[in-house]
Amino acid sequence: MYDYVIVGGGPAGATLGRLINKKYKVLILEKRTFEDKFESPSQKCCGGLLAPDAQKMLAKFGLGIPNSVLQSPQLFAVRTIDINNSVEKYYQRHYINIDRQKFDRWLLSLVSSNVEIKTGCIFKKYEKKDNELVINYTQDGKSYSLRTKYLIGADGANSMIRRKAFKYKPMPQKYISIQDWFATNDEHSYYGAIFDEEITDFYSWIIPKQEYLIIGSALKDDSKAIQKFELLKQKLIKYGFNLENKVKRNGAFIMRPKKLNQICLGEENIILVGEAAGFISPSSAEGISYAFRSAMELAQAIELRAENVLSNYEKRANLLKMNIICKNLKSPAMYQSTIRKTIMKSGIMSIKLHK
């Protein structure tokens, strides 16, 4: 019998496992195996950039990223391409370029000694029995079951736990993230943010990573997603990008919360954190800082009073919800074409490159 079973060993699940009081018996079920293979199917679709908000949370945790997790180049400029308005500007930003697979594996290595970790596991279902939950999962093709007092969904945007337990709750707007990796010898002195309403009402990105260049986009989850992604690449070729040697493709879902009722923290003894709860920036799709913060708030809610975990968590998560509101208020400046054009044309906060 476990006190807490956490489904998902990404930043939210691993952080909760690290911060939760050692007196509890805790299990993390993670579907990835973290093998060091470039073509690994378990690699998460993520550009692998740590934004300032995520860096701030690492600072609060007193954590420093090991060299083995970092990737080159470390860049300080974002090339913003507004295809709709034919405007380009550079802006100073400091993201940390990381190997996302190694980053998640490092976070998982920091969990408390009381936490058991099982990788290569697929959560299947749960059943309520009295005040307990019976969890079913598979590992290496075999089925297993266990009992727990609480089930924590840290299983990301397309959370199976949220879909099974809270199907009646409003869901955030669903996007599919697609990114292609291209082998290249070209040097890029910037990251890229691309706005083109013909492609998506969200945004696309360009990220140099070692000897590769990543082209990605957050697209509406419909039958035209692949077609629009191919169109994006055709447009970028006209901008001078060499996209001849594709080596792999990643895909994942992104949930973009537009309303507060799309945030779901859970009910009774089933609780959600991170993207599973709907915590992700609706303006930038940054989710790691929200994973850290929601996991921290839940760990502190458990510490305060274990018999009243959810209500404590709901109170502590209010600031996170307010942050989502603020990000939605910021969105028109990025995604309303006329406003974006006016801001970019003005040159406010932009920089000039001197080569």
mmCIF file of C-alpha atoms in Angstrom:
data_model
loop_
_atom_site.group_PDB
_atom_site.id
_atom_site.type_symbol
_atom_site.label_atom_id
_atom_site.label_comp_id
_atom_site.label_asym_id
_atom_site.label_seq_id
_atom_site.Cartn_x
_atom_site.Cartn_y
_atom_site.Cartn_z
ATOM 1 C CA MET A 1 0.000 0.000 0.000
ATOM 2 C CA TYR A 2 1.417 3.365 -1.099
ATOM 3 C CA ASP A 3 0.556 6.767 0.286
ATOM 4 C CA TYR A 4 1.056 8.438 -3.107
ATOM 5 C CA VAL A 5 1.433 7.033 -6.616
ATOM 6 C CA ILE A 6 2.684 9.637 -9.098
ATOM 7 C CA VAL A 7 2.064 8.859 -12.763
ATOM 8 C CA GLY A 8 4.711 10.711 -14.773
ATOM 9 C CA GLY A 9 8.367 11.304 -13.971
ATOM 10 C CA GLY A 10 8.882 14.570 -15.843
ATOM 11 C CA PRO A 11 9.629 17.908 -14.122
ATOM 12 C CA ALA A 12 6.321 17.911 -12.182
ATOM 13 C CA GLY A 13 6.422 14.285 -11.024
ATOM 14 C CA ALA A 14 10.159 14.269 -10.263
ATOM 15 C CA THR A 15 9.959 17.548 -8.342
ATOM 16 C CA LEU A 16 7.046 16.299 -6.253
ATOM 17 C CA GLY A 17 9.009 13.114 -5.580
ATOM 18 C CA ARG A 18 11.988 15.183 -4.443
ATOM 19 C CA LEU A 19 10.036 17.558 -2.195
ATOM 20 C CA ILE A 20 7.461 15.253 -0.613
ATOM 21 C CA ASN A 21 7.970 14.390 3.046
ATOM 22 C CA LYS A 22 10.128 11.287 3.511
ATOM 23 C CA LYS A 23 7.646 9.748 5.927
ATOM 24 C CA TYR A 24 5.374 8.802 3.021
ATOM 25 C CA LYS A 25 5.642 5.713 0.854
ATOM 26 C CA VAL A 26 5.720 7.012 -2.717
ATOM 27 C CA LEU A 27 5.941 5.417 -6.170
ATOM 28 C CA ILE A 28 6.642 7.145 -9.508
ATOM 29 C CA LEU A 29 5.455 5.354 -12.662
ATOM 30 C CA GLU A 30 7.231 6.725 -15.744
ATOM 31 C CA LYS A 31 6.613 5.489 -19.283
ATOM 32 C CA ARG A 32 10.039 6.471 -20.609
ATOM 33 C CA THR A 33 13.175 4.371 -20.102
ATOM 34 C CA PHE A 34 15.626 7.255 -20.748
ATOM 35 C CA GLU A 35 17.917 5.234 -23.000
ATOM 36 C CA ASP A 36 20.674 7.310 -24.630
ATOM 37 C CA LYS A 37 19.604 6.888 -28.239
ATOM 38 C CA PHE A 38 19.094 9.767 -30.634
ATOM 39 C CA GLU A 39 16.183 7.986 -32.308
ATOM 40 C CA SER A 40 14.655 6.860 -29.012
ATOM 41 C CA PRO A 41 10.825 6.831 -29.271
ATOM 42 C CA SER A 42 10.643 7.827 -25.606
ATOM 43 C CA GLN A 43 12.258 11.220 -26.232
ATOM 44 C CA LYS A 44 9.872 14.051 -25.400
ATOM 45 C CA CYS A 45 8.909 16.514 -28.127
ATOM 46 C CA CYS A 46 10.438 19.641 -26.631
ATOM 47 C CA GLY A 47 12.871 22.209 -27.955
ATOM 48 C CA GLY A 48 14.870 21.867 -24.770
ATOM 49 C CA LEU A 49 15.086 25.501 -23.703
ATOM 50 C CA LEU A 50 14.817 26.604 -20.082
ATOM 51 C CA ALA A 51 13.061 29.972 -19.908
ATOM 52 C CA PRO A 52 13.831 32.563 -17.185
ATOM 53 C CA ASP A 53 10.815 31.509 -15.089
ATOM 54 C CA ALA A 54 12.084 27.913 -14.983
ATOM 55 C CA GLN A 55 15.594 29.158 -14.180
ATOM 56 C CA LYS A 56 14.163 31.170 -11.285
ATOM 57 C CA MET A 57 12.509 28.070 -9.859
ATOM 58 C CA LEU A 58 15.774 26.119 -10.077
ATOM 59 C CA ALA A 59 17.415 28.991 -8.188
ATOM 60 C CA LYS A 60 14.720 28.789 -5.493
ATOM 61 C CA PHE A 61 15.329 25.052 -5.230
ATOM 62 C CA GLY A 62 19.079 25.680 -4.844
ATOM 63 C CA LEU A 63 19.806 23.530 -7.899
ATOM 64 C CA GLY A 64 22.475 24.010 -10.549
ATOM 65 C CA ILE A 65 22.333 22.214 -13.893
ATOM 66 C CA PRO A 66 25.221 19.767 -14.457
ATOM 67 C CA ASN A 67 27.392 20.175 -17.555
ATOM 68 C CA SER A 68 26.219 16.822 -18.889
ATOM 69 C CA VAL A 69 22.713 18.272 -19.367
ATOM 70 C CA LEU A 70 23.781 21.429 -21.234
ATOM 71 C CA GLN A 71 23.928 21.635 -25.019
ATOM 72 C CA SER A 72 25.554 24.121 -27.337
ATOM 73 C CA PRO A 73 25.116 26.755 -28.485
ATOM 74 C CA GLN A 74 24.151 28.954 -25.540
ATOM 75 C CA LEU A 75 22.557 31.939 -27.273
ATOM 76 C CA PHE A 76 21.202 35.298 -26.148
ATOM 77 C CA ALA A 77 19.065 36.525 -29.037
ATOM 78 C CA VAL A 78 15.696 35.567 -30.474
ATOM 79 C CA ARG A 79 15.057 36.255 -34.147
ATOM 80 C CA THR A 80 11.347 37.044 -34.372
ATOM 81 C CA ILE A 81 9.906 36.551 -37.855
ATOM 82 C CA ASP A 82 6.416 37.905 -38.490
ATOM 83 C CA ILE A 83 5.595 36.394 -41.874
ATOM 84 C CA ASN A 84 2.109 37.957 -41.986
ATOM 85 C CA ASN A 85 3.450 41.491 -41.691
ATOM 86 C CA SER A 86 6.875 40.945 -43.327
ATOM 87 C CA VAL A 87 8.656 42.224 -40.208
ATOM 88 C CA GLU A 88 11.766 40.848 -38.501
ATOM 89 C CA LYS A 89 13.361 41.904 -35.242
ATOM 90 C CA TYR A 90 15.920 40.552 -32.790
ATOM 91 C CA TYR A 91 15.289 40.556 -29.047
ATOM 92 C CA GLN A 92 17.648 39.774 -26.189
ATOM 93 C CA ARG A 93 16.516 36.704 -24.245
ATOM 94 C CA HIS A 94 18.426 34.263 -22.078
ATOM 95 C CA TYR A 95 17.293 30.685 -22.428
ATOM 96 C CA ILE A 96 19.444 27.763 -21.329
ATOM 97 C CA ASN A 97 19.906 25.182 -24.072
ATOM 98 C CA ILE A 98 19.567 21.670 -22.632
ATOM 99 C CA ASP A 99 19.197 18.046 -23.626
ATOM 100 C CA ARG A 100 15.628 17.491 -22.430
ATOM 101 C CA GLN A 101 16.059 13.733 -22.062
ATOM 102 C CA LYS A 102 19.110 14.163 -19.824
ATOM 103 C CA PHE A 103 17.450 17.038 -17.942
ATOM 104 C CA ASP A 104 14.445 14.902 -16.995
ATOM 105 C CA ARG A 105 16.695 11.989 -16.077
ATOM 106 C CA TRP A 106 18.762 14.311 -13.840
ATOM 107 C CA LEU A 107 15.625 15.614 -12.091
ATOM 108 C CA LEU A 108 14.475 12.045 -11.506
ATOM 109 C CA SER A 109 17.867 11.192 -9.965
ATOM 110 C CA LEU A 110 17.239 13.830 -7.266
ATOM 111 C CA VAL A 111 14.060 12.307 -5.812
ATOM 112 C CA SER A 112 13.955 11.382 -2.145
ATOM 113 C CA SER A 113 15.201 8.002 -0.919
ATOM 114 C CA ASN A 114 11.667 7.032 0.137
ATOM 115 C CA VAL A 115 10.452 7.249 -3.464
ATOM 116 C CA GLU A 116 10.407 4.123 -5.605
ATOM 117 C CA ILE A 117 10.784 4.706 -9.362
ATOM 118 C CA LYS A 118 9.595 2.344 -12.068
ATOM 119 C CA THR A 119 10.366 3.228 -15.700
ATOM 120 C CA GLY A 120 8.929 1.745 -18.876
ATOM 121 C CA CYS A 121 5.481 1.668 -17.236
ATOM 122 C CA ILE A 122 2.150 2.425 -18.889
ATOM 123 C CA PHE A 123 -0.717 3.505 -16.632
ATOM 124 C CA LYS A 124 -3.922 1.726 -17.660
ATOM 125 C CA LYS A 125 -6.745 2.413 -15.222
ATOM 126 C CA TYR A 126 -7.781 2.869 -11.630
ATOM 127 C CA GLU A 127 -10.674 1.700 -9.458
ATOM 128 C CA LYS A 128 -12.007 3.213 -6.256
ATOM 129 C CA LYS A 129 -12.364 0.745 -3.390
ATOM 130 C CA ASP A 130 -13.496 2.246 -0.109
ATOM 131 C CA ASN A 131 -11.007 5.046 0.631
ATOM 132 C CA GLU A 132 -8.290 3.550 -1.551
ATOM 133 C CA LEU A 133 -7.453 3.351 -5.231
ATOM 134 C CA VAL A 134 -6.386 0.230 -7.119
ATOM 135 C CA ILE A 135 -3.978 1.157 -9.922
ATOM 136 C CA ASN A 136 -3.351 -1.033 -12.969
ATOM 137 C CA TYR A 137 -0.289 -0.612 -15.176
ATOM 138 C CA THR A 138 1.938 -2.589 -17.513
ATOM 139 C CA GLN A 139 5.711 -2.973 -17.594
ATOM 140 C CA ASP A 140 7.615 -5.031 -20.168
ATOM 141 C CA GLY A 141 4.333 -6.413 -21.454
ATOM 142 C CA LYS A 142 3.193 -7.687 -18.051
ATOM 143 C CA SER A 143 0.233 -6.338 -16.079
ATOM 144 C CA TYR A 144 0.471 -5.263 -12.451
ATOM 145 C CA SER A 145 -1.794 -3.753 -9.839
ATOM 146 C CA LEU A 146 -1.184 -1.901 -6.590
ATOM 147 C CA ARG A 147 -3.086 0.083 -3.967
ATOM 148 C CA THR A 148 -2.624 3.713 -2.965
ATOM 149 C CA LYS A 149 -4.301 6.391 -0.867
ATOM 150 C CA TYR A 150 -3.701 9.128 -3.469
ATOM 151 C CA LEU A 151 -3.171 9.096 -7.235
ATOM 152 C CA ILE A 152 -1.221 12.055 -8.666
ATOM 153 C CA GLY A 153 -1.496 12.779 -12.386
ATOM 154 C CA ALA A 154 1.787 14.287 -13.596
ATOM 155 C CA ASP A 155 1.408 12.704 -17.015
ATOM 156 C CA GLY A 156 1.480 15.791 -19.206
ATOM 157 C CA ALA A 157 -0.795 17.564 -21.652
ATOM 158 C CA ASN A 158 -2.669 14.512 -22.894
ATOM 159 C CA SER A 159 -3.044 13.167 -19.353
ATOM 160 C CA MET A 160 -4.751 9.795 -19.299
ATOM 161 C CA ILE A 161 -5.644 10.309 -15.653
ATOM 162 C CA ARG A 162 -7.404 13.593 -16.452
ATOM 163 C CA ARG A 163 -9.214 12.015 -19.399
ATOM 164 C CA LYS A 164 -10.388 9.057 -17.324
ATOM 165 C CA ALA A 165 -11.220 10.808 -14.048
ATOM 166 C CA PHE A 166 -12.404 14.245 -15.194
ATOM 167 C CA LYS A 167 -13.874 13.817 -18.674
ATOM 168 C CA TYR A 168 -16.759 16.101 -17.684
ATOM 169 C CA LYS A 169 -14.382 19.015 -16.948
ATOM 170 C CA PRO A 170 -13.691 21.608 -19.689
ATOM 171 C CA MET A 171 -10.418 20.942 -21.482
ATOM 172 C CA PRO A 172 -7.935 23.578 -22.665
ATOM 173 C CA GLN A 173 -7.622 24.167 -26.401
ATOM 174 C CA LYS A 174 -5.696 21.257 -27.909
ATOM 175 C CA TYR A 175 -2.682 21.636 -30.210
ATOM 176 C CA ILE A 176 -0.234 19.168 -31.652
ATOM 177 C CA SER A 177 3.439 20.049 -31.441
ATOM 178 C CA ILE A 178 5.514 18.781 -34.373
ATOM 179 C CA GLN A 179 9.232 19.324 -34.763
ATOM 180 C CA ASP A 180 11.779 18.068 -37.288
ATOM 181 C CA TRP A 181 15.518 17.767 -36.645
ATOM 182 C CA PHE A 182 17.897 18.618 -39.477
ATOM 183 C CA ALA A 183 21.606 17.858 -39.591
ATOM 184 C CA THR A 184 23.432 21.062 -40.508
ATOM 185 C CA ASN A 185 26.848 22.687 -40.586
ATOM 186 C CA ASP A 186 25.319 26.167 -40.690
ATOM 187 C CA GLU A 187 25.882 28.426 -37.703
ATOM 188 C CA HIS A 188 22.881 30.180 -36.184
ATOM 189 C CA SER A 189 23.505 32.951 -33.653
ATOM 190 C CA TYR A 190 19.900 33.043 -32.433
ATOM 191 C CA TYR A 191 16.785 31.120 -31.547
ATOM 192 C CA GLY A 192 13.726 31.790 -33.681
ATOM 193 C CA ALA A 193 10.062 32.606 -33.045
ATOM 194 C CA ILE A 194 7.802 32.589 -36.106
ATOM 195 C CA PHE A 195 4.323 34.062 -36.426
ATOM 196 C CA ASP A 196 2.203 33.143 -39.444
ATOM 197 C CA GLU A 197 -1.580 32.894 -39.202
ATOM 198 C CA GLU A 198 -1.689 30.721 -42.335
ATOM 199 C CA ILE A 199 0.201 28.087 -40.327
ATOM 200 C CA THR A 200 -1.173 28.489 -36.784
ATOM 201 C CA ASP A 201 -2.787 30.946 -34.405
ATOM 202 C CA PHE A 202 -0.050 29.973 -31.934
ATOM 203 C CA TYR A 203 3.625 30.105 -32.949
ATOM 204 C CA SER A 204 6.515 28.150 -34.476
ATOM 205 C CA TRP A 205 10.173 27.936 -33.455
ATOM 206 C CA ILE A 206 13.740 27.503 -34.630
ATOM 207 C CA ILE A 207 16.321 26.068 -32.220
ATOM 208 C CA PRO A 208 19.990 25.292 -32.962
ATOM 209 C CA LYS A 209 21.118 22.245 -30.998
ATOM 210 C CA GLN A 210 24.637 20.898 -31.346
ATOM 211 C CA GLU A 211 25.012 19.842 -35.005
ATOM 212 C CA TYR A 212 21.250 19.995 -35.579
ATOM 213 C CA LEU A 213 18.598 22.599 -36.271
ATOM 214 C CA ILE A 214 15.096 22.035 -34.888
ATOM 215 C CA ILE A 215 12.061 23.417 -36.731
ATOM 216 C CA GLY A 216 8.836 23.098 -34.768
ATOM 217 C CA SER A 217 5.298 24.403 -34.581
ATOM 218 C CA ALA A 218 2.257 24.278 -32.299
ATOM 219 C CA LEU A 219 -0.608 23.479 -34.660
ATOM 220 C CA LYS A 220 -4.339 23.016 -34.252
ATOM 221 C CA ASP A 221 -5.051 19.336 -33.795
ATOM 222 C CA ASP A 222 -6.858 18.627 -37.043
ATOM 223 C CA SER A 223 -6.383 16.858 -40.365
ATOM 224 C CA LYS A 224 -4.412 19.783 -41.823
ATOM 225 C CA ALA A 225 -1.669 19.844 -39.178
ATOM 226 C CA ILE A 226 0.946 17.954 -41.223
ATOM 227 C CA GLN A 227 0.099 19.917 -44.372
ATOM 228 C CA LYS A 228 0.554 23.216 -42.545
ATOM 229 C CA PHE A 229 3.825 22.072 -41.007
ATOM 230 C CA GLU A 230 5.169 21.208 -44.456
ATOM 231 C CA LEU A 231 4.084 24.653 -45.670
ATOM 232 C CA LEU A 232 5.977 26.250 -42.777
ATOM 233 C CA LYS A 233 9.178 24.492 -43.840
ATOM 234 C CA GLN A 234 8.709 25.614 -47.453
ATOM 235 C CA LYS A 235 8.428 29.210 -46.276
ATOM 236 C CA LEU A 236 11.530 28.911 -44.108
ATOM 237 C CA ILE A 237 13.534 27.553 -47.045
ATOM 238 C CA LYS A 238 12.721 30.835 -48.814
ATOM 239 C CA TYR A 239 14.154 32.630 -45.768
ATOM 240 C CA GLY A 240 17.444 30.842 -46.394
ATOM 241 C CA PHE A 241 17.237 27.872 -44.031
ATOM 242 C CA ASN A 242 18.842 24.626 -45.199
ATOM 243 C CA LEU A 243 16.294 21.896 -44.464
ATOM 244 C CA GLU A 244 17.599 19.149 -46.743
ATOM 245 C CA ASN A 245 18.851 16.560 -44.271
ATOM 246 C CA LYS A 246 16.010 15.613 -41.912
ATOM 247 C CA VAL A 247 17.071 13.017 -39.354
ATOM 248 C CA LYS A 248 14.019 12.602 -37.113
ATOM 249 C CA ARG A 249 10.615 13.939 -36.084
ATOM 250 C CA ASN A 250 8.975 14.348 -32.644
ATOM 251 C CA GLY A 251 5.330 14.935 -31.845
ATOM 252 C CA ALA A 252 3.332 15.698 -28.713
ATOM 253 C CA PHE A 253 0.180 17.442 -27.549
ATOM 254 C CA ILE A 254 -0.021 20.924 -26.034
ATOM 255 C CA MET A 255 -3.048 22.101 -24.057
ATOM 256 C CA ARG A 256 -3.485 25.897 -24.167
ATOM 257 C CA PRO A 257 -5.665 27.183 -21.294
ATOM 258 C CA LYS A 258 -7.817 30.154 -22.292
ATOM 259 C CA LYS A 259 -10.210 30.096 -19.302
ATOM 260 C CA LEU A 260 -9.729 29.362 -15.617
ATOM 261 C CA ASN A 261 -12.348 26.598 -15.643
ATOM 262 C CA GLN A 262 -9.961 24.678 -17.936
ATOM 263 C CA ILE A 263 -7.565 24.318 -15.003
ATOM 264 C CA CYS A 264 -8.392 21.089 -13.153
ATOM 265 C CA LEU A 265 -6.623 20.334 -9.870
ATOM 266 C CA GLY A 266 -8.535 17.147 -9.110
ATOM 267 C CA GLU A 267 -11.177 15.760 -6.782
ATOM 268 C CA GLU A 268 -11.007 13.758 -3.558
ATOM 269 C CA ASN A 269 -7.886 11.558 -3.737
ATOM 270 C CA ILE A 270 -7.018 12.092 -7.419
ATOM 271 C CA ILE A 271 -4.873 15.219 -7.939
ATOM 272 C CA LEU A 272 -3.277 16.787 -11.035
ATOM 273 C CA VAL A 273 -0.073 18.807 -11.379
ATOM 274 C CA GLY A 274 1.799 20.489 -14.230
ATOM 275 C CA GLU A 275 0.394 20.267 -17.736
ATOM 276 C CA ALA A 276 -2.037 17.545 -16.676
ATOM 277 C CA ALA A 277 -3.783 20.189 -14.559
ATOM 278 C CA GLY A 278 -3.637 22.697 -17.430
ATOM 279 C CA PHE A 279 -0.681 24.691 -16.089
ATOM 280 C CA ILE A 280 1.189 25.946 -19.154
ATOM 281 C CA SER A 281 1.705 29.440 -20.513
ATOM 282 C CA PRO A 282 -1.032 30.258 -23.068
ATOM 283 C CA SER A 283 1.278 32.888 -24.582
ATOM 284 C CA SER A 284 4.566 30.975 -24.950
ATOM 285 C CA ALA A 285 3.667 27.301 -24.253
ATOM 286 C CA GLU A 286 6.365 27.273 -21.539
ATOM 287 C CA GLY A 287 5.465 24.579 -19.045
ATOM 288 C CA ILE A 288 8.518 23.618 -16.987
ATOM 289 C CA SER A 289 8.231 26.509 -14.524
ATOM 290 C CA TYR A 290 4.557 25.627 -13.956
ATOM 291 C CA ALA A 291 5.518 21.987 -13.426
ATOM 292 C CA PHE A 292 8.016 23.053 -10.764
ATOM 293 C CA ARG A 293 5.632 25.491 -9.080
ATOM 294 C CA SER A 294 2.560 23.244 -9.012
ATOM 295 C CA ALA A 295 4.634 20.318 -7.669
ATOM 296 C CA MET A 296 6.084 22.572 -4.965
ATOM 297 C CA GLU A 297 2.636 23.819 -3.962
ATOM 298 C CA LEU A 298 1.268 20.280 -3.766
ATOM 299 C CA ALA A 299 4.242 19.076 -1.705
ATOM 300 C CA GLN A 300 3.681 21.940 0.736
ATOM 301 C CA ALA A 301 -0.074 21.251 0.804
ATOM 302 C CA ILE A 302 0.695 17.643 1.768
ATOM 303 C CA GLU A 303 3.109 18.859 4.439
ATOM 304 C CA LEU A 304 0.547 21.239 5.935
ATOM 305 C CA ARG A 305 -2.186 18.716 6.529
ATOM 306 C CA ALA A 306 -2.221 15.359 4.794
ATOM 307 C CA GLU A 307 -5.894 14.653 5.500
ATOM 308 C CA ASN A 308 -6.915 17.817 3.646
ATOM 309 C CA VAL A 309 -4.493 17.750 0.727
ATOM 310 C CA LEU A 310 -6.702 18.914 -2.130
ATOM 311 C CA SER A 311 -8.221 21.926 -0.379
ATOM 312 C CA ASN A 312 -4.742 23.041 0.740
ATOM 313 C CA TYR A 313 -3.457 22.612 -2.803
ATOM 314 C CA GLU A 314 -6.369 24.586 -4.276
ATOM 315 C CA LYS A 315 -5.609 27.536 -2.000
ATOM 316 C CA ARG A 316 -1.900 27.453 -2.750
ATOM 317 C CA ALA A 317 -2.498 27.212 -6.513
ATOM 318 C CA ASN A 318 -4.408 30.519 -6.701
ATOM 319 C CA LEU A 319 -1.284 32.483 -7.647
ATOM 320 C CA LEU A 320 -0.606 30.022 -10.450
ATOM 321 C CA LYS A 321 -4.113 30.565 -11.763
ATOM 322 C CA MET A 322 -3.607 34.338 -11.632
ATOM 323 C CA ASN A 323 -0.425 33.865 -13.626
ATOM 324 C CA ILE A 324 -2.416 32.072 -16.339
ATOM 325 C CA ILE A 325 -4.831 35.032 -16.442
ATOM 326 C CA CYS A 326 -1.906 37.460 -16.863
ATOM 327 C CA LYS A 327 -0.424 35.387 -19.684
ATOM 328 C CA ASN A 328 -3.781 35.433 -21.485
ATOM 329 C CA LEU A 329 -3.899 39.224 -21.126
ATOM 330 C CA LYS A 330 -0.434 39.346 -22.673
ATOM 331 C CA SER A 331 -1.393 37.146 -25.632
ATOM 332 C CA PRO A 332 -2.996 39.810 -27.894
ATOM 333 C CA ALA A 333 0.332 41.670 -28.071
ATOM 334 C CA MET A 334 1.842 38.507 -29.544
ATOM 335 C CA TYR A 335 -0.987 36.975 -31.532
ATOM 336 C CA GLN A 336 -3.145 39.854 -32.765
ATOM 337 C CA SER A 337 -1.528 40.715 -36.091
ATOM 338 C CA THR A 338 -2.071 44.483 -36.056
ATOM 339 C CA ILE A 339 -0.890 44.926 -32.460
ATOM 340 C CA ARG A 340 2.144 42.719 -33.070
ATOM 341 C CA LYS A 341 3.051 44.649 -36.206
ATOM 342 C CA THR A 342 2.805 47.983 -34.400
ATOM 343 C CA ILE A 343 5.011 46.796 -31.545
ATOM 344 C CA MET A 344 7.638 45.236 -33.800
ATOM 345 C CA LYS A 345 7.735 48.207 -36.191
ATOM 346 C CA SER A 346 8.297 50.538 -33.230
ATOM 347 C CA GLY A 347 11.491 48.641 -32.348
ATOM 348 C CA ILE A 348 10.689 48.708 -28.621
ATOM 349 C CA MET A 349 13.040 46.387 -26.720
ATOM 350 C CA SER A 350 14.608 45.103 -29.966
ATOM 351 C CA ILE A 351 18.358 44.950 -30.608
ATOM 352 C CA LYS A 352 20.543 45.378 -33.689
ATOM 353 C CA LEU A 353 23.119 42.767 -34.545
ATOM 354 C CA HIS A 354 26.644 44.020 -35.268
ATOM 355 C CA LYS A 355 28.648 41.432 -37.141
#
